[in-house]
mmCIF file with all atom_site columns, C-alpha atoms in Angstrom:
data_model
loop_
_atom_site.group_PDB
_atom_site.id
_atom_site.type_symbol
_atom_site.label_atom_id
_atom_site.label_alt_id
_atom_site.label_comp_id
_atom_site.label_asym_id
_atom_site.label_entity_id
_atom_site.label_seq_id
_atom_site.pdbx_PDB_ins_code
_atom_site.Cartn_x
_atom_site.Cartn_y
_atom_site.Cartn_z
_atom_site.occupancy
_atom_site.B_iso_or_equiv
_atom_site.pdbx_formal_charge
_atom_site.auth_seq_id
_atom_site.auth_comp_id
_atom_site.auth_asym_id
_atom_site.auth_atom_id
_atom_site.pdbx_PDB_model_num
ATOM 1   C CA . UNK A 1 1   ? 50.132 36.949 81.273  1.00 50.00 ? 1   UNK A CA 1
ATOM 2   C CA . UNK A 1 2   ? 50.265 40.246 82.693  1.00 50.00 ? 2   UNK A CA 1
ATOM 3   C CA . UNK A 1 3   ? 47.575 42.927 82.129  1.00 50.00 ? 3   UNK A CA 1
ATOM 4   C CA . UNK A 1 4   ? 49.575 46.114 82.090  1.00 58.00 ? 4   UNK A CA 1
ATOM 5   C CA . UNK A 1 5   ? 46.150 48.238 82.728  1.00 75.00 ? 5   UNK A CA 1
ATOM 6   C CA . UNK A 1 6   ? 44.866 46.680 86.194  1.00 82.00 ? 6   UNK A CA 1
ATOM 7   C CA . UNK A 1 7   ? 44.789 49.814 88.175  1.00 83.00 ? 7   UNK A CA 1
ATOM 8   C CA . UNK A 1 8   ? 42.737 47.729 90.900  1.00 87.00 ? 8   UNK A CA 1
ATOM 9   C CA . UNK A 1 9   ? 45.130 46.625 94.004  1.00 90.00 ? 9   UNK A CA 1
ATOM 10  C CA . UNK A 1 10  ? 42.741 43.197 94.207  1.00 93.00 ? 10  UNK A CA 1
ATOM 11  C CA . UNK A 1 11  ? 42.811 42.439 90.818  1.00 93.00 ? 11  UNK A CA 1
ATOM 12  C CA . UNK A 1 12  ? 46.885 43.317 90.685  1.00 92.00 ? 12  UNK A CA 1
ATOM 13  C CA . UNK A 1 13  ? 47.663 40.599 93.280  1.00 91.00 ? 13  UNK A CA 1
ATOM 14  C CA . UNK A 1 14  ? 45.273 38.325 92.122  1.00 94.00 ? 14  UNK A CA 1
ATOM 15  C CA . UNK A 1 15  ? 46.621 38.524 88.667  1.00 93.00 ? 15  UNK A CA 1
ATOM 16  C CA . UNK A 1 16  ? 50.187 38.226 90.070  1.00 92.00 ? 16  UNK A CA 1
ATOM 17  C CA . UNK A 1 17  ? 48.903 34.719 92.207  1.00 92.00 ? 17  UNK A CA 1
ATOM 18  C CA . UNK A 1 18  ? 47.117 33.685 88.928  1.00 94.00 ? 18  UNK A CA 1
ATOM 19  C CA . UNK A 1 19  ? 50.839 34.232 86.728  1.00 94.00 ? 19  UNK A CA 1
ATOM 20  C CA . UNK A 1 20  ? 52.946 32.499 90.241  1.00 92.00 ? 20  UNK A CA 1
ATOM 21  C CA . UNK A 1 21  ? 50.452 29.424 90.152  1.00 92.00 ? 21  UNK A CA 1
ATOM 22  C CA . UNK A 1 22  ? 50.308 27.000 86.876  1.00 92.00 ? 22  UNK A CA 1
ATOM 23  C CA . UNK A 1 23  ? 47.505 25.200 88.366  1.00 94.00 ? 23  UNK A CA 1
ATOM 24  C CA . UNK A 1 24  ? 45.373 28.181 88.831  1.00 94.00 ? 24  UNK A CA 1
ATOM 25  C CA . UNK A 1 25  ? 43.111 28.862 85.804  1.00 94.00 ? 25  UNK A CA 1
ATOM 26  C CA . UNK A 1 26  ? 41.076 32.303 85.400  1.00 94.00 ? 26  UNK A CA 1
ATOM 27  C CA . UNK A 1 27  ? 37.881 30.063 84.534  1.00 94.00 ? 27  UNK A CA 1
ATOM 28  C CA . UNK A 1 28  ? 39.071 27.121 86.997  1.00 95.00 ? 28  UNK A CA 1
ATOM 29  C CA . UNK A 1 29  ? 38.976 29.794 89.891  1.00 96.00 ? 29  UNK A CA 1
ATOM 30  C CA . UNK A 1 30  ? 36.271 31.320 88.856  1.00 95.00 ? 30  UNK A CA 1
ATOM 31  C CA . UNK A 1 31  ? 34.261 28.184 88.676  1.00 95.00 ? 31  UNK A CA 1
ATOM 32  C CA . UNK A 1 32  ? 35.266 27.166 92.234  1.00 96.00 ? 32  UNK A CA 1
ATOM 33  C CA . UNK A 1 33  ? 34.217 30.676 93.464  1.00 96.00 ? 33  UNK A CA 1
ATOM 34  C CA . UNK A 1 34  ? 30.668 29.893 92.395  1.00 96.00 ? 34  UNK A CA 1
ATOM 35  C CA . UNK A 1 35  ? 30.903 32.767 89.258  1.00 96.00 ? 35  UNK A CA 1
ATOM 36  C CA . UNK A 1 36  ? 30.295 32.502 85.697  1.00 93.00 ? 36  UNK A CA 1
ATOM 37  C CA . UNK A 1 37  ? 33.570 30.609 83.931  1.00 88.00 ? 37  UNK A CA 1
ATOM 38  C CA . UNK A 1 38  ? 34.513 34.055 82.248  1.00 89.00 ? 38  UNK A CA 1
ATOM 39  C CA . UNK A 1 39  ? 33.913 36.456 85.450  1.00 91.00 ? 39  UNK A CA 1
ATOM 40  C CA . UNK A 1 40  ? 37.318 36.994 86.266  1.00 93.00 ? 40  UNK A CA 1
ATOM 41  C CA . UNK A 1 41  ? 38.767 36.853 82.738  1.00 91.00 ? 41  UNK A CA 1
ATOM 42  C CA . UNK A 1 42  ? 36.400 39.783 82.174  1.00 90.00 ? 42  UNK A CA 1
ATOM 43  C CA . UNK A 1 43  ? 37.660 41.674 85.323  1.00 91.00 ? 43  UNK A CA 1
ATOM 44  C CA . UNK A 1 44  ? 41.395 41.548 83.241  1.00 90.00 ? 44  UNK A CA 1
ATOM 45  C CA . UNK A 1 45  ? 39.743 42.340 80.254  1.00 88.00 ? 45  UNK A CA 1
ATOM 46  C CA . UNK A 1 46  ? 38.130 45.933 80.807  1.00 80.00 ? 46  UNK A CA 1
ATOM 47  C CA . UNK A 1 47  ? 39.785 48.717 81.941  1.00 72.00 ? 47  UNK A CA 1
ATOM 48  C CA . UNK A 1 48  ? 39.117 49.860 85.415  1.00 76.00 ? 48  UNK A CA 1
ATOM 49  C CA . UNK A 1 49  ? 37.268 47.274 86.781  1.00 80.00 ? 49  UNK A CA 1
ATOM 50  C CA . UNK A 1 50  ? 36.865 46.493 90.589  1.00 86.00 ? 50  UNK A CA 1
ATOM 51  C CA . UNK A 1 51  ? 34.883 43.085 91.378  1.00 91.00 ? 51  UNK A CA 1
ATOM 52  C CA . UNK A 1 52  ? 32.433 43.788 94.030  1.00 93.00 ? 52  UNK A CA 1
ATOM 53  C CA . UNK A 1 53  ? 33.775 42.837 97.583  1.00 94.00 ? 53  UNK A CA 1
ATOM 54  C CA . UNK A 1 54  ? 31.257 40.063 97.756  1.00 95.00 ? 54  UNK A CA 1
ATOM 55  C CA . UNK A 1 55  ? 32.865 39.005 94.279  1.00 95.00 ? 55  UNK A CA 1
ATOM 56  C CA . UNK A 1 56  ? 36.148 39.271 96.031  1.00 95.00 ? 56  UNK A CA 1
ATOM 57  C CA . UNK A 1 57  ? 35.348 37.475 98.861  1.00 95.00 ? 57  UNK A CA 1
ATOM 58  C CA . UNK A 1 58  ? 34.467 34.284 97.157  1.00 96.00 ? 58  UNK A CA 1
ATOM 59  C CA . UNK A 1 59  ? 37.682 35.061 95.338  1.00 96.00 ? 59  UNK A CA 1
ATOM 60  C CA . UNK A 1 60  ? 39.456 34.912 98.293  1.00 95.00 ? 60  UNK A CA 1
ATOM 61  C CA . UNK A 1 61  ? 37.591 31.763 99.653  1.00 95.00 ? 61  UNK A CA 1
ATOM 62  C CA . UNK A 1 62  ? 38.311 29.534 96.660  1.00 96.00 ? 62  UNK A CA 1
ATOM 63  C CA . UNK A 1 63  ? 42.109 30.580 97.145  1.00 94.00 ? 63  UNK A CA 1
ATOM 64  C CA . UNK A 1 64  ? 41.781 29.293 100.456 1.00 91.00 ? 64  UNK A CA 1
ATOM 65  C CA . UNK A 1 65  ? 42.297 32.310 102.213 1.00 89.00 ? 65  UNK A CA 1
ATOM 66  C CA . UNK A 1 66  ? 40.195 35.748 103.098 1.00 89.00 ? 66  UNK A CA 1
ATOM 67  C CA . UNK A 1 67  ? 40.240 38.910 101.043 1.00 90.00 ? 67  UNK A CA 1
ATOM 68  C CA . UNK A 1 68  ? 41.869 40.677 104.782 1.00 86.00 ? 68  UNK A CA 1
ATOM 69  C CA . UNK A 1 69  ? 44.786 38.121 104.633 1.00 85.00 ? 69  UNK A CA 1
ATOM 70  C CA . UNK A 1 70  ? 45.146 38.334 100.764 1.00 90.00 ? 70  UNK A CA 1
ATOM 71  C CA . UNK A 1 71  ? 45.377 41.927 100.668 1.00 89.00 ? 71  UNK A CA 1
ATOM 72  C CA . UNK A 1 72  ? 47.259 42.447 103.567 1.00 84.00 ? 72  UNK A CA 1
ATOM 73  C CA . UNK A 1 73  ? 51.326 43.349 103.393 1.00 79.00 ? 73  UNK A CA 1
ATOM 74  C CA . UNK A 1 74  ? 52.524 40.045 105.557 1.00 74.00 ? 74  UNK A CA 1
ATOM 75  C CA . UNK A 1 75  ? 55.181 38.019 103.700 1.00 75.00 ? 75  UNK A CA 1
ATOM 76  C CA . UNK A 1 76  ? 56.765 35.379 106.290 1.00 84.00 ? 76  UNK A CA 1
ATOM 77  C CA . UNK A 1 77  ? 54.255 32.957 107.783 1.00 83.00 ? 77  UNK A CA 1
ATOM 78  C CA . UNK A 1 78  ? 54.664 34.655 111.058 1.00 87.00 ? 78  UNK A CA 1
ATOM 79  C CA . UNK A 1 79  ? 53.369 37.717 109.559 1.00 83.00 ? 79  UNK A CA 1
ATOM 80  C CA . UNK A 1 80  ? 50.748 36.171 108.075 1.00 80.00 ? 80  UNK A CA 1
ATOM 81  C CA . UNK A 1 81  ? 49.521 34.164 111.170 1.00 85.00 ? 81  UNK A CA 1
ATOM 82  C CA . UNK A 1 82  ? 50.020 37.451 113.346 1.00 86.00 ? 82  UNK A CA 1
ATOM 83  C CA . UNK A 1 83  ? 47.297 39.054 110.626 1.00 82.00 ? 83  UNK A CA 1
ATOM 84  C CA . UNK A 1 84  ? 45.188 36.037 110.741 1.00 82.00 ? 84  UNK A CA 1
ATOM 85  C CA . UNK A 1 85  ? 44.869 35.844 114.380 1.00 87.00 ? 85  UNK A CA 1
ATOM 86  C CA . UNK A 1 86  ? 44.620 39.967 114.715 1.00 87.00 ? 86  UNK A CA 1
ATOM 87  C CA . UNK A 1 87  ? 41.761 39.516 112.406 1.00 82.00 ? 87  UNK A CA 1
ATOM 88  C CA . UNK A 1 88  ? 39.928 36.611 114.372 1.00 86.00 ? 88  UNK A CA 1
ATOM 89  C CA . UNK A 1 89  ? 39.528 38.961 117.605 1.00 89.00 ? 89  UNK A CA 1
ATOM 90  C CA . UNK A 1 90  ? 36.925 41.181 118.314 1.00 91.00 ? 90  UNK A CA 1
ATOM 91  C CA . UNK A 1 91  ? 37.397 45.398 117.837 1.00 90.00 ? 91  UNK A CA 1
ATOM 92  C CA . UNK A 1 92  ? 37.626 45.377 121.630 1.00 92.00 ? 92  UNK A CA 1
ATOM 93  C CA . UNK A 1 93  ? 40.287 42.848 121.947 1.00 92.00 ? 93  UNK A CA 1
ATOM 94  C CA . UNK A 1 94  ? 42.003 43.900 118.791 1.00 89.00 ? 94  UNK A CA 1
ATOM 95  C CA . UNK A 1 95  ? 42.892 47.566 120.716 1.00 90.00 ? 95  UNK A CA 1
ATOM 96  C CA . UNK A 1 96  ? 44.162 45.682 123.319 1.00 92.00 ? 96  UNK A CA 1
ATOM 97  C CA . UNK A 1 97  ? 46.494 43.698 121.549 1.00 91.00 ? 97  UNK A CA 1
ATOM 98  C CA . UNK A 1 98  ? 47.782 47.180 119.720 1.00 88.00 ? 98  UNK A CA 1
ATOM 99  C CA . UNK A 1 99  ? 48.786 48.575 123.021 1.00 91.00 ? 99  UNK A CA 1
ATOM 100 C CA . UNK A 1 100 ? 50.542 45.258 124.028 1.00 90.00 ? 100 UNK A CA 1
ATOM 101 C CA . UNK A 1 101 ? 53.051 45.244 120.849 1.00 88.00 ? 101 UNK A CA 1
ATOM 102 C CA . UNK A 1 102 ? 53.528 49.124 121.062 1.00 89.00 ? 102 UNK A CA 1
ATOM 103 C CA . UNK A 1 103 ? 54.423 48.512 124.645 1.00 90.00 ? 103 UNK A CA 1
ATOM 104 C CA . UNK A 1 104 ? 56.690 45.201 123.321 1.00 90.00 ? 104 UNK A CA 1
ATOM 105 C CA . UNK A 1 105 ? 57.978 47.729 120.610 1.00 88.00 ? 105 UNK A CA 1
ATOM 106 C CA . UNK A 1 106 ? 59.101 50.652 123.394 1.00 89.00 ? 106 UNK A CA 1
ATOM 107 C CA . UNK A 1 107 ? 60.304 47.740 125.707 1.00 90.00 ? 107 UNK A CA 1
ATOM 108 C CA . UNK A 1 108 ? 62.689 46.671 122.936 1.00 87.00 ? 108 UNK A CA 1
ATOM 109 C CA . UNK A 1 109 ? 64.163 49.695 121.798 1.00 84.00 ? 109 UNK A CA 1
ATOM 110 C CA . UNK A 1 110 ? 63.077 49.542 118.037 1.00 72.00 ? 110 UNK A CA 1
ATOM 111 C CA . UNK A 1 111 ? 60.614 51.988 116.757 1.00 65.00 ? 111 UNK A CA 1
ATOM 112 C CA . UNK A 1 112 ? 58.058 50.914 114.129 1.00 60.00 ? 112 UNK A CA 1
ATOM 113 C CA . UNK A 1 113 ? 57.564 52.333 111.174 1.00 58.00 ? 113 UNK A CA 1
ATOM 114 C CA . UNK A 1 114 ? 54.318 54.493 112.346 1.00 51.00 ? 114 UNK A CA 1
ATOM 115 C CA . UNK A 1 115 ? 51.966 52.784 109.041 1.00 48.00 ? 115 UNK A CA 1
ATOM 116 C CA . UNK A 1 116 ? 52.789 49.957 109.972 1.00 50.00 ? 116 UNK A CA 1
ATOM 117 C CA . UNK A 1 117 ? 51.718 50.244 113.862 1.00 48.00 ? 117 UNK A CA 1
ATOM 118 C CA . UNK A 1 118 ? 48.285 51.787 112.924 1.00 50.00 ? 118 UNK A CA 1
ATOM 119 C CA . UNK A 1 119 ? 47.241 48.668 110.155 1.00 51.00 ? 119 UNK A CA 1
ATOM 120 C CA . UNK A 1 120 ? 47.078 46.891 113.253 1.00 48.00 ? 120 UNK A CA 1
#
């Protein structure tokens, strides 16, 4: 079931994990997330709606994952462990490890595509 007028980027990949998964149910995840049976059917349902990021959260947390992981661009598990990890360390730490792969980057002749180096 896709809903042509989602204009939200959280409610686009949520209704594209809702369409990929059979055994998730709009009122079955909503339930889970600890939100009224008909919460997320209603986010589909009017035009230009945007759950609050608390809303999101739980969301995320009944999916078994975070709203930073579910919204980020990984694909291949390493991707997604490299975001899960980056997103575990402190601001501080997190800086750190952005000069480390830009230096790995340089050291290995590639160049990054420069969106991609600052998301990190």
């Amino acid at each position: 079931m896709t809903d042509l007028g989602i204009t939200d980027p959280f409610l686009k990949r949520l209704r594209r994990r809702i369409d990929e998964d059979p055994s998730i149910t709009e009122a079955g995840l909503a339930k889970k997330a600890g939100l009224s049976d008909s919460a997320i059917r209603q986010y589909f349902s009017k035009p230009n709606r945007t759950p609050r990021v608390e809303n999101a959260r739980k969301i995320c947390a009944a999916l078994g994952t975070t709203l930073e992981e579910f919204m980020s661009e990984a694909q291949t598990p390493e991707e997604k462990e490299i975001v899960r990890l980056t997103l575990a360390l402190p601001d501080h730490l997190r800086r750190q490890l952005l000069s480390y792969a830009k230096g790995l980057v340089d050291a290995s002749g590639s160049s990054p595509q420069q969106d991609d180096a600052e998301d990190l």
